Tab-separated table of C-alpha atoms in Angstrom:
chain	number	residue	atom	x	y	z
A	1342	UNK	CA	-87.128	-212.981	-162.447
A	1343	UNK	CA	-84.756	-213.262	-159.555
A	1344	UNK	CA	-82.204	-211.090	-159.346
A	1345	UNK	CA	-79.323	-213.566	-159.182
A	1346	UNK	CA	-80.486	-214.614	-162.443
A	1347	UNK	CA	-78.791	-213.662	-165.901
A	1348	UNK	CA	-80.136	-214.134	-169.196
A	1349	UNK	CA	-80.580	-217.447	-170.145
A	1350	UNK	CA	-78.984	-217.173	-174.185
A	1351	UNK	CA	-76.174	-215.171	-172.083
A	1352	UNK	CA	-75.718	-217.821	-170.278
A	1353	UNK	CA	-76.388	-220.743	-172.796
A	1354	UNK	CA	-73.564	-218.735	-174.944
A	1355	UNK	CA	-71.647	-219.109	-172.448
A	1356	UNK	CA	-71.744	-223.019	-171.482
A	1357	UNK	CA	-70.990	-222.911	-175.356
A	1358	UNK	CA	-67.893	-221.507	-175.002
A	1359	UNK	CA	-66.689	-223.413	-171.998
A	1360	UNK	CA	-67.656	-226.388	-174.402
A	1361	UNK	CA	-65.342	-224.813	-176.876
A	1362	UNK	CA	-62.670	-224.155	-174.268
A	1363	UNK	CA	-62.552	-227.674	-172.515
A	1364	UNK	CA	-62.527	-229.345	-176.095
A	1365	UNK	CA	-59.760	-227.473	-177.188
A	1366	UNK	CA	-57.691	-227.113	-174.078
A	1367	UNK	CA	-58.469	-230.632	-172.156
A	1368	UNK	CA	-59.717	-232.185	-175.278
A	1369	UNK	CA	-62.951	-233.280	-173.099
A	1370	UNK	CA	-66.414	-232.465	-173.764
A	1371	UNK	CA	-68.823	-231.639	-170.352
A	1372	UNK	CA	-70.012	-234.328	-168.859
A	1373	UNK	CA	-71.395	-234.868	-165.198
A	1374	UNK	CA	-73.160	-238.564	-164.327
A	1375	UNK	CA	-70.395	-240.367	-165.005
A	1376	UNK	CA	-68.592	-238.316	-162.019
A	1377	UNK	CA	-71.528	-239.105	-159.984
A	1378	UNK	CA	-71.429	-243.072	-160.722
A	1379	UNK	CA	-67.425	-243.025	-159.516
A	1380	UNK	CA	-68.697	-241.507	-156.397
A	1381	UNK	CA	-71.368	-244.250	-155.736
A	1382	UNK	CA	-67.938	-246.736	-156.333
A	1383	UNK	CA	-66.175	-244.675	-153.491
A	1384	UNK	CA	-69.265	-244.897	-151.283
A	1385	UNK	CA	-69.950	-248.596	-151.883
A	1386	UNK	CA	-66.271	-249.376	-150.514
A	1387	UNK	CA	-67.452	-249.453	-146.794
A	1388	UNK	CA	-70.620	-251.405	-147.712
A	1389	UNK	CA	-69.162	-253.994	-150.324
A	1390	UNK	CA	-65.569	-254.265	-149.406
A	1391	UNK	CA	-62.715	-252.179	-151.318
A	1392	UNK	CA	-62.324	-255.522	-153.308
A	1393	UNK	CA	-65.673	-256.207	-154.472
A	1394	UNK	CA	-65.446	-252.746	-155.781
A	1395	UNK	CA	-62.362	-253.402	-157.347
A	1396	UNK	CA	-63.420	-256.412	-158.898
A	1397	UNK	CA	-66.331	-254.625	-160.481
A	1398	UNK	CA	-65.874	-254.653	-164.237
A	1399	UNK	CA	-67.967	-250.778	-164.088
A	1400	UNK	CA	-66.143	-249.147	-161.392
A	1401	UNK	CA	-62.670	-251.087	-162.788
A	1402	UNK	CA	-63.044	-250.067	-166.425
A	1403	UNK	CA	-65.806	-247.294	-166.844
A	1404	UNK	CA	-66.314	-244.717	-163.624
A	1405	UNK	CA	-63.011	-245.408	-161.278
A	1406	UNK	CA	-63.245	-243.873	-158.016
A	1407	UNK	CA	-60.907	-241.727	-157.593
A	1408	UNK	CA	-60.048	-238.568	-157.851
A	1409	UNK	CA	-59.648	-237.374	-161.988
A	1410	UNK	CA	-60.985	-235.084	-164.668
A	1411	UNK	CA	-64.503	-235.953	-164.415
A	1412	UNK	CA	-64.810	-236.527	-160.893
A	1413	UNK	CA	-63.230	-233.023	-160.219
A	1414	UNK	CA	-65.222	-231.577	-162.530
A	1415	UNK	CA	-68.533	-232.806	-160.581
A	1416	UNK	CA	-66.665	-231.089	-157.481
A	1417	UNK	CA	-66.393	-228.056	-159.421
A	1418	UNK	CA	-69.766	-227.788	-160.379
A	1419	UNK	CA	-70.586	-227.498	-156.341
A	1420	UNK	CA	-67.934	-225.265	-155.371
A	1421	UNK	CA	-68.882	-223.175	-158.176
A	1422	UNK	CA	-72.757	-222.979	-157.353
A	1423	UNK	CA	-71.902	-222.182	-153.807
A	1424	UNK	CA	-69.582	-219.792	-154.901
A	1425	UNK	CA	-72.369	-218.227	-156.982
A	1426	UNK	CA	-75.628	-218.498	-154.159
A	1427	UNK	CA	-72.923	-217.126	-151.396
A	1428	UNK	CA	-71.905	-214.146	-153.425
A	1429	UNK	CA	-75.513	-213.390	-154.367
A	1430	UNK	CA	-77.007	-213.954	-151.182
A	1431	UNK	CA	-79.270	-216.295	-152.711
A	1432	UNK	CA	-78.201	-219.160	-150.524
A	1433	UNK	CA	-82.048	-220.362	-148.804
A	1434	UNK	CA	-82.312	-223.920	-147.071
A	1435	UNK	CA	-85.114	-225.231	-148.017
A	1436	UNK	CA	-86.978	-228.842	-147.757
A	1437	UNK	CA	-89.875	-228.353	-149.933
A	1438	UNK	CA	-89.677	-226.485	-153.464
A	1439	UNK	CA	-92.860	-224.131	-154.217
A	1440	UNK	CA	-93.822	-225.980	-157.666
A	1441	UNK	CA	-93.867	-229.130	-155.484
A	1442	UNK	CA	-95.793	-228.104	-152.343
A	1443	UNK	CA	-98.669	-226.353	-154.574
A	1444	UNK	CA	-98.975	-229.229	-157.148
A	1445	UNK	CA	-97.954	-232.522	-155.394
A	1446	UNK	CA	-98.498	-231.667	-151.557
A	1447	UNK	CA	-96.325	-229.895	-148.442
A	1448	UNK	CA	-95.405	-233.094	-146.959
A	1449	UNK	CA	-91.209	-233.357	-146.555
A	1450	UNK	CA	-91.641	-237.222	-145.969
A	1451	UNK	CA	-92.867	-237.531	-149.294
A	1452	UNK	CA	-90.709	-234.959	-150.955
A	1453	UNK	CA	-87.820	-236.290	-149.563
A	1454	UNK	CA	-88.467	-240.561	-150.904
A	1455	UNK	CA	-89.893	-239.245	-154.437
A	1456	UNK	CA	-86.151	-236.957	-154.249
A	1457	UNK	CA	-84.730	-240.566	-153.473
A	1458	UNK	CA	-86.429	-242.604	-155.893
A	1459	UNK	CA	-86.506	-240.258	-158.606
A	1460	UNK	CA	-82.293	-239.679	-158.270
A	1461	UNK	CA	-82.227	-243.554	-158.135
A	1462	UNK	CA	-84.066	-243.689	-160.941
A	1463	UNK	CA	-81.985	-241.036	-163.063
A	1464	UNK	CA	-78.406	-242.074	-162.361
A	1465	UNK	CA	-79.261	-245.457	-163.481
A	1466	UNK	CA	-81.024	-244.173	-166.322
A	1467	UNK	CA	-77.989	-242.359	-167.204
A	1468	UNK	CA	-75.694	-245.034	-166.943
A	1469	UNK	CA	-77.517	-247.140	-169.038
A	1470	UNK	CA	-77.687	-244.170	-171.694
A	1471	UNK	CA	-74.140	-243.080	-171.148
A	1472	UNK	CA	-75.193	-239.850	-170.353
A	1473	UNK	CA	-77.059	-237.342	-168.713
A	1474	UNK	CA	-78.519	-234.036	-169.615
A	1475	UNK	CA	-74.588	-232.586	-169.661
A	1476	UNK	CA	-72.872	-235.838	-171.736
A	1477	UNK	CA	-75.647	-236.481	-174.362
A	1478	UNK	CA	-77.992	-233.615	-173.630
A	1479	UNK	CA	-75.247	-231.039	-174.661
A	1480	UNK	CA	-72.237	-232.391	-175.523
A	1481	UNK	CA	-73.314	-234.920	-177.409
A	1482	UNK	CA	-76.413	-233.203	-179.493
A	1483	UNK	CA	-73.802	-230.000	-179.708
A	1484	UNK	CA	-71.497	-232.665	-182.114
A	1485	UNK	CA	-74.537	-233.718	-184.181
A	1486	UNK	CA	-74.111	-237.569	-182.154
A	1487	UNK	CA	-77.307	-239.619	-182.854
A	1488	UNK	CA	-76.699	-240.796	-179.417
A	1489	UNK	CA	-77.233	-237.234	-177.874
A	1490	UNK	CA	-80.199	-236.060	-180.364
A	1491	UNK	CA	-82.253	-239.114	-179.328
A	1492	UNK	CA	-81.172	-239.062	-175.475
A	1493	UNK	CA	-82.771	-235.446	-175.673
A	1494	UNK	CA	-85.631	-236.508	-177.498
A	1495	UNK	CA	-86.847	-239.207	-175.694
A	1496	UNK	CA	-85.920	-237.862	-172.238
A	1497	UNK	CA	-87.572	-234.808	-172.878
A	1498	UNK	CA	-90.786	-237.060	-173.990
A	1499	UNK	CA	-90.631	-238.932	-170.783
A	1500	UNK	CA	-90.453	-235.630	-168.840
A	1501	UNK	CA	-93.035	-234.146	-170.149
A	1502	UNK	CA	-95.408	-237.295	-169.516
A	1503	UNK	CA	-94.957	-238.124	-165.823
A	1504	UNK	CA	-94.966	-234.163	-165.256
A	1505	UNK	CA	-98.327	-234.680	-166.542
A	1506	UNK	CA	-99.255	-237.783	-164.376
A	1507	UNK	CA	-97.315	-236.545	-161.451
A	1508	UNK	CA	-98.332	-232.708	-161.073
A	1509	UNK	CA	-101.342	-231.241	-160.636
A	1510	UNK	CA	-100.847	-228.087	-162.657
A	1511	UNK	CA	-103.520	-225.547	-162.794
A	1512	UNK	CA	-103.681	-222.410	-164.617
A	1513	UNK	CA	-102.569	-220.276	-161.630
A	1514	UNK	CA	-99.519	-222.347	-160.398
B	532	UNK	CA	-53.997	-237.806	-181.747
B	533	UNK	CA	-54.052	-235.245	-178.998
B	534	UNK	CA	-54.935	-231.302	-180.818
B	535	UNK	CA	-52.099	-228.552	-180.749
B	536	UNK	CA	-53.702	-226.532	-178.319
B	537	UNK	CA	-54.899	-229.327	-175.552
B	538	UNK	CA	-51.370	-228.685	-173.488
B	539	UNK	CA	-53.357	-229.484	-170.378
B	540	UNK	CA	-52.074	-232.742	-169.329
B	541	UNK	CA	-50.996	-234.663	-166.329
B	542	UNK	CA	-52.176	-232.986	-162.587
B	543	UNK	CA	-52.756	-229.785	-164.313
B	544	UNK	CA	-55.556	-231.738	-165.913
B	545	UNK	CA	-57.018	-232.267	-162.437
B	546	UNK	CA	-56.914	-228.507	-161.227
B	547	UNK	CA	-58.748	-227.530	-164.939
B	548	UNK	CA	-61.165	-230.585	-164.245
B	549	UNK	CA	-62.178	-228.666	-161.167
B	550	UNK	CA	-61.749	-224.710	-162.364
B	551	UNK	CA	-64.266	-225.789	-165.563
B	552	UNK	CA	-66.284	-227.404	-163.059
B	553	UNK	CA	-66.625	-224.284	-160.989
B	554	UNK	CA	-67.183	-222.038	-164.311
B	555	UNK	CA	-70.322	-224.700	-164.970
B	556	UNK	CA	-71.490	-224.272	-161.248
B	557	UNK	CA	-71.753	-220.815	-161.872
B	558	UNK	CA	-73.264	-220.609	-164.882
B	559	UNK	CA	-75.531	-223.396	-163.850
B	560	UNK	CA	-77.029	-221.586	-160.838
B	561	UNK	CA	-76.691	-217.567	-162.282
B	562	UNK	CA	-78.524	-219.531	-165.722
B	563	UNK	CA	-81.996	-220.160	-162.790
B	564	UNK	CA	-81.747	-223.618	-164.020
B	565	UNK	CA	-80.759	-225.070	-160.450
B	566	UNK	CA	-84.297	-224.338	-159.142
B	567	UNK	CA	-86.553	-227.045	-159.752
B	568	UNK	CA	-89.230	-225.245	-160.046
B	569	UNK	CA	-88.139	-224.259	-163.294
B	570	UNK	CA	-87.047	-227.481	-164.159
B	571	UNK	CA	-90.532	-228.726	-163.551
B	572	UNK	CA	-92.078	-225.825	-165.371
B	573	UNK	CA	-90.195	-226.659	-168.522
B	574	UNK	CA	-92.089	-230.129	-168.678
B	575	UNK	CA	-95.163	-227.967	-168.277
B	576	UNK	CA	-94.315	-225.593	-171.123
B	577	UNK	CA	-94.988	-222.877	-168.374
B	578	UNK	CA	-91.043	-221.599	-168.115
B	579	UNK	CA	-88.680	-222.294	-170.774
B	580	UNK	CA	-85.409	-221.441	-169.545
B	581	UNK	CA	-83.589	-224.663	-169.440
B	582	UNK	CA	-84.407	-224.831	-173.550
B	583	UNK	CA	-83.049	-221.438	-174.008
B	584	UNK	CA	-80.012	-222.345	-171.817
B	585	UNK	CA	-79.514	-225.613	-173.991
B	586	UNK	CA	-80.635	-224.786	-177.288
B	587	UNK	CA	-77.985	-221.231	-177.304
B	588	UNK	CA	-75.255	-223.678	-175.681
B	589	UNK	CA	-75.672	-226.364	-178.128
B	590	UNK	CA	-75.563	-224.004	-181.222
B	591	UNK	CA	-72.649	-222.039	-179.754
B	592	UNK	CA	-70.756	-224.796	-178.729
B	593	UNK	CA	-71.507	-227.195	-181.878
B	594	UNK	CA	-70.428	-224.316	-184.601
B	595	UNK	CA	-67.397	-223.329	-182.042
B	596	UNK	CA	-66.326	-227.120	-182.083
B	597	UNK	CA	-67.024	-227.533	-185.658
B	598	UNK	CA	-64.759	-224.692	-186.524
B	599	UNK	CA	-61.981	-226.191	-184.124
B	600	UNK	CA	-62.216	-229.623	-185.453
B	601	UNK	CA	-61.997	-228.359	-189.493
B	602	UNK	CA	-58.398	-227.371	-187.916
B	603	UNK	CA	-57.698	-230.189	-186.699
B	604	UNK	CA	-57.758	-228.252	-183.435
B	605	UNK	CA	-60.358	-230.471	-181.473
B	606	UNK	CA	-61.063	-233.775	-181.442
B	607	UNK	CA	-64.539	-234.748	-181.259
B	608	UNK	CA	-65.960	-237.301	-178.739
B	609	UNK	CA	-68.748	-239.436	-179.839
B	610	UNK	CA	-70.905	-241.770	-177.476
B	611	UNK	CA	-72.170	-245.009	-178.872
B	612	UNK	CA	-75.577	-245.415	-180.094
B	613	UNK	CA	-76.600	-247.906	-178.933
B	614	UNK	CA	-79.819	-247.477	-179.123
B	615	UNK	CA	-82.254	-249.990	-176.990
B	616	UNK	CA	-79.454	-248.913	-173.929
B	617	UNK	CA	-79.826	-245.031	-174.730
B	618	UNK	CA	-83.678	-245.094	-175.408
B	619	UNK	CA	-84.167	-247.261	-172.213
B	620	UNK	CA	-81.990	-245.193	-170.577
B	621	UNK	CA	-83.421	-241.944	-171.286
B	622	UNK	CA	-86.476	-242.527	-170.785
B	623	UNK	CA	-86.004	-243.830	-167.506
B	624	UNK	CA	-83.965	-240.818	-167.042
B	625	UNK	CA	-86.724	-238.095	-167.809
B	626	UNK	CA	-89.253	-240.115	-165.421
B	627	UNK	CA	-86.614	-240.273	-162.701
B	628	UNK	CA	-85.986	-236.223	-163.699
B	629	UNK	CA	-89.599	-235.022	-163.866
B	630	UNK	CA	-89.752	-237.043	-159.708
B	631	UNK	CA	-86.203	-235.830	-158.268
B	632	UNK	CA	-86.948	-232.323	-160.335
B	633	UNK	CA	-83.191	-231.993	-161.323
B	634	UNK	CA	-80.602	-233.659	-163.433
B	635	UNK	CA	-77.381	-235.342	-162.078
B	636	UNK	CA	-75.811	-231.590	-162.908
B	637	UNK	CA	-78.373	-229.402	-161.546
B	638	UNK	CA	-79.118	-231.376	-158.903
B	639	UNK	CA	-75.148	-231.273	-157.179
B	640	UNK	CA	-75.341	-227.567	-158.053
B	641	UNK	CA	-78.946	-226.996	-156.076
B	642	UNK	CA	-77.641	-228.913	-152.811
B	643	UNK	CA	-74.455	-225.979	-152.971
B	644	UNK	CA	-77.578	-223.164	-152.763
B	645	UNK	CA	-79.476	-225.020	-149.691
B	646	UNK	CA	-81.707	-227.520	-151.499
B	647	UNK	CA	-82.081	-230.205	-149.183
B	648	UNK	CA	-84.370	-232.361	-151.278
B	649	UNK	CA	-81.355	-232.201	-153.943
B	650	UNK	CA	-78.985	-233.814	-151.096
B	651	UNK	CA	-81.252	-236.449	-150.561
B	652	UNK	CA	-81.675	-237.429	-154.478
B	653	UNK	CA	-77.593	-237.118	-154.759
B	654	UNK	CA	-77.975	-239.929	-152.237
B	655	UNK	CA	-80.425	-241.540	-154.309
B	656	UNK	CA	-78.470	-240.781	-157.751
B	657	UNK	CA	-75.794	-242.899	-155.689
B	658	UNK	CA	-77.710	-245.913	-154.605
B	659	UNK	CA	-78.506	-245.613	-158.880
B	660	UNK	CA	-75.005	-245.967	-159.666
B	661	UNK	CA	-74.120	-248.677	-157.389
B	662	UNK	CA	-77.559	-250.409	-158.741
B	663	UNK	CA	-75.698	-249.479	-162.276
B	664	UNK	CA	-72.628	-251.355	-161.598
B	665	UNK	CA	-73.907	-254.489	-159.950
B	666	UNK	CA	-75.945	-255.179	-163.143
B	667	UNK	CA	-73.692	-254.067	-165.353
B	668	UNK	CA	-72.554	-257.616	-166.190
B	669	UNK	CA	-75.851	-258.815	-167.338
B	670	UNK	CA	-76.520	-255.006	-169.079
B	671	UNK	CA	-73.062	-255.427	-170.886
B	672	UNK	CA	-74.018	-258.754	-172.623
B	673	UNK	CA	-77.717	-258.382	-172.840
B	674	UNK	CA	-78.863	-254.778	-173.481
B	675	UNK	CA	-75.474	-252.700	-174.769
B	676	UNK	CA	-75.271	-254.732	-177.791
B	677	UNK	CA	-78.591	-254.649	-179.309
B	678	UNK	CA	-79.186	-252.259	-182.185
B	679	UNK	CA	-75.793	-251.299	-181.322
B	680	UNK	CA	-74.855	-248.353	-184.304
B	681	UNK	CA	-71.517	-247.296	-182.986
B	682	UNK	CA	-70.262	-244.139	-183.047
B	683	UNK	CA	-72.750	-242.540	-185.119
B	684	UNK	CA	-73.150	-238.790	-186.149
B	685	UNK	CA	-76.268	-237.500	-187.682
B	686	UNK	CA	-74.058	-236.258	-191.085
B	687	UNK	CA	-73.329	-240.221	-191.774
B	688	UNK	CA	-77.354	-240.816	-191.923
B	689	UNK	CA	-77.808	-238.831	-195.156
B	690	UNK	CA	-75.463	-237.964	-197.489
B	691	UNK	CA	-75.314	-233.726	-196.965
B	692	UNK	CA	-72.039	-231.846	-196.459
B	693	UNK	CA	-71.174	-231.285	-192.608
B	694	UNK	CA	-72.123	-227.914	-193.052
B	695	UNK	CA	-75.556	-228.307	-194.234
B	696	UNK	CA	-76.124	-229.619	-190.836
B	697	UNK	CA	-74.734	-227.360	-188.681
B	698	UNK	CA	-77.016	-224.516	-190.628
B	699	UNK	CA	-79.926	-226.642	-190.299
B	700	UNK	CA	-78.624	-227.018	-186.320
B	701	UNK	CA	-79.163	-222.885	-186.228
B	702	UNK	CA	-82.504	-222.434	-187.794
B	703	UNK	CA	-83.349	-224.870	-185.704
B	704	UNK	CA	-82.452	-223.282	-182.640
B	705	UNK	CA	-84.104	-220.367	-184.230
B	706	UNK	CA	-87.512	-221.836	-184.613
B	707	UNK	CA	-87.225	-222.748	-180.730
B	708	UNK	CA	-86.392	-219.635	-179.676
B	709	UNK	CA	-89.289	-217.894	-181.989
B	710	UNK	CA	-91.676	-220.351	-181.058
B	711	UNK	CA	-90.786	-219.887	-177.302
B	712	UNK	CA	-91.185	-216.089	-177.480
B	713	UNK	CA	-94.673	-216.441	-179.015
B	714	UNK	CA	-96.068	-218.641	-176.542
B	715	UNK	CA	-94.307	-216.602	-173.668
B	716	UNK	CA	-96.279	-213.419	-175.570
B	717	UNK	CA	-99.177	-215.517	-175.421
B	718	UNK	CA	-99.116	-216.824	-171.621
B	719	UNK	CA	-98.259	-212.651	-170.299
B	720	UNK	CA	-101.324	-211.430	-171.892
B	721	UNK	CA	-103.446	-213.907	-169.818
């Protein structure tokens, strides 16, 4: 294990009690794709026109660009892993992750679309859920939601399967 | 009704939006769960550190919020089930996660340690969101509604006290873990 690393319960204990903290002091639960989807609203402006964003009942009603809670929050999250690879020196550029290069193949063209697509595929996923791995995956299995238990469930199913199709995992990778 | 204790309000709201975000960062990337290799690894039962993450934060969190809410010191925040949108959704959402190799969390937090393939799925997770909203018209009336259960909780499927499930939320978490450990045992003595 790296040595950046910390125990994973610690550190699952202690997600937990931010979850406890941000309920009780914010009264919001964790959440992250919903920050991303008012950032693809703020990006679209230039493309589509300020208005046709505006006039979008999604970005009007359900993820507002603009600068809030959630949005911040997403922010956070950056600053805070920067914070955290800086200060442990474990800050690497890197095109190509290891599991990838040995399973799939060392091309970055290829890395770099699938990294595309797959996001692509994701956020919309998540949208369409409500939620992400943070929203339902957490918060929402953490408050016994039916919404959250089966997000988990059949996300982790999918996973799993094109894993499977995708990688080609031998015993010594 | 807002809880006693929730006295962040206004702009302060927006400076805790981004200190908890920065606590999450951290914990994200000192958890190991912002490398995709062992993101990918989980789906392969080879590295379970993202279910050890979740599973302790879920049972932490969920008896810690419990606790709060029997004091009418939390509110609790349910999303809708409904369920051809979530079950559509997520499984798109663990195909698009097993290709990109993060989540929409993970994945912000591994572009802020150097992962450039992360960058270029936030740009993807983007063009997903503006896909999102341009259908959302035709998702709203066509998809959202069906088998639409509201804002159900597993306690209201069977008639058990709350507490009954929040034990039964432990031992599970318990199995995991103990299952986990054995086949960890199992894979070091290969």
């Amino acid at each position: 294990m790296n040595k950046y690393r910390w125990n994973p319960y610690l550190v699952g204990a202690l997600i937990g009690v931010l979850s406890i903290v941000t309920f009780a002091l914010a009264d919001k639960p964790i959440g992250m794709s919903t920050g991303v989807a008012q950032a693809s609203g703020a990006c679209a402006m230039p493309i589509l026109g300020t208005d046709a964003v505006a006039a979008n009942a999604y970005w009007s009603k359900k993820a507002v660009p603009k600068w809030d809670y959630g949005s911040l929050f997403v922010a956070g999250t950056f600053l805070g892993a920067l914070i955290s690879a800086l200060v442990s020196k474990s800050f690497r550029f890197e095109l190509v992750p290891e599991v990838w290069r040995r399973q799939v193949g060392p091309s970055v063209a290829k890395r770099m679309i699938a990294a595309f697509i797959g996001g692509a595929v994701l956020l919309y996923g998540a949208r369409l859920a409500d939620g992400c791995t943070s929203g339902h995956g957490i918060s929402g299995t953490m408050q016994l939601a039916v919404s959250g238990w089966t997000f988990f469930l059949v996300m982790f199913a999918t996973g799993v399967l094109t894993t499977r199709l995708l990688y080609r995992s031998t015993s010594n990778n | 009704m807002t809880p006693i204790l929730a006295f962040i309000s206004g702009d302060t709201l927006l400076w805790a939006g981004l200190f908890f975000g920065i606590v999450f960062g951290v914990l994200l990337h000192r958890g190991g769960v912002t490398d995709f290799n062992v993101i990918v690894r989980q789906f392969q039962f080879r590295d379970f550190t993202v279910l050890k993450v979740m599973f302790t934060a879920i049972v932490v969190g969920g008896v810690g919020v419990f606790i709060l809410q029997g004091q009418e010191l939390a509110n609790l925040h349910i999303k809708p089930a409904n369920m051809l949108a979530v079950i559509v959704g997520a499984g798109l959402f663990g195909i698009g996660m097993a290709v990109y190799g993060y989540c929409p969390g993970t994945g912000v937090a591994a572009i802020a340690t150097g992962r450039m393939d992360a960058l270029v799925g936030l740009a993807g997770m983007i063009a997903g969101g503006v896909a999102y909203a341009l259908s959302y018209d035709w998702i709203a009336a066509n998809v959202l509604p069906v088998a639409d259960l509201g804002k159900k909780r597993l306690p209201e499927l069977a008639s058990l006290p709350e507490w009954v499930w929040y034990v039964a939320l432990v031992l599970l978490a318990a199995v995991v873990f103990r299952v986990v450990s054995k086949v960890e045992a199992k894979a070091s003595t290969h």
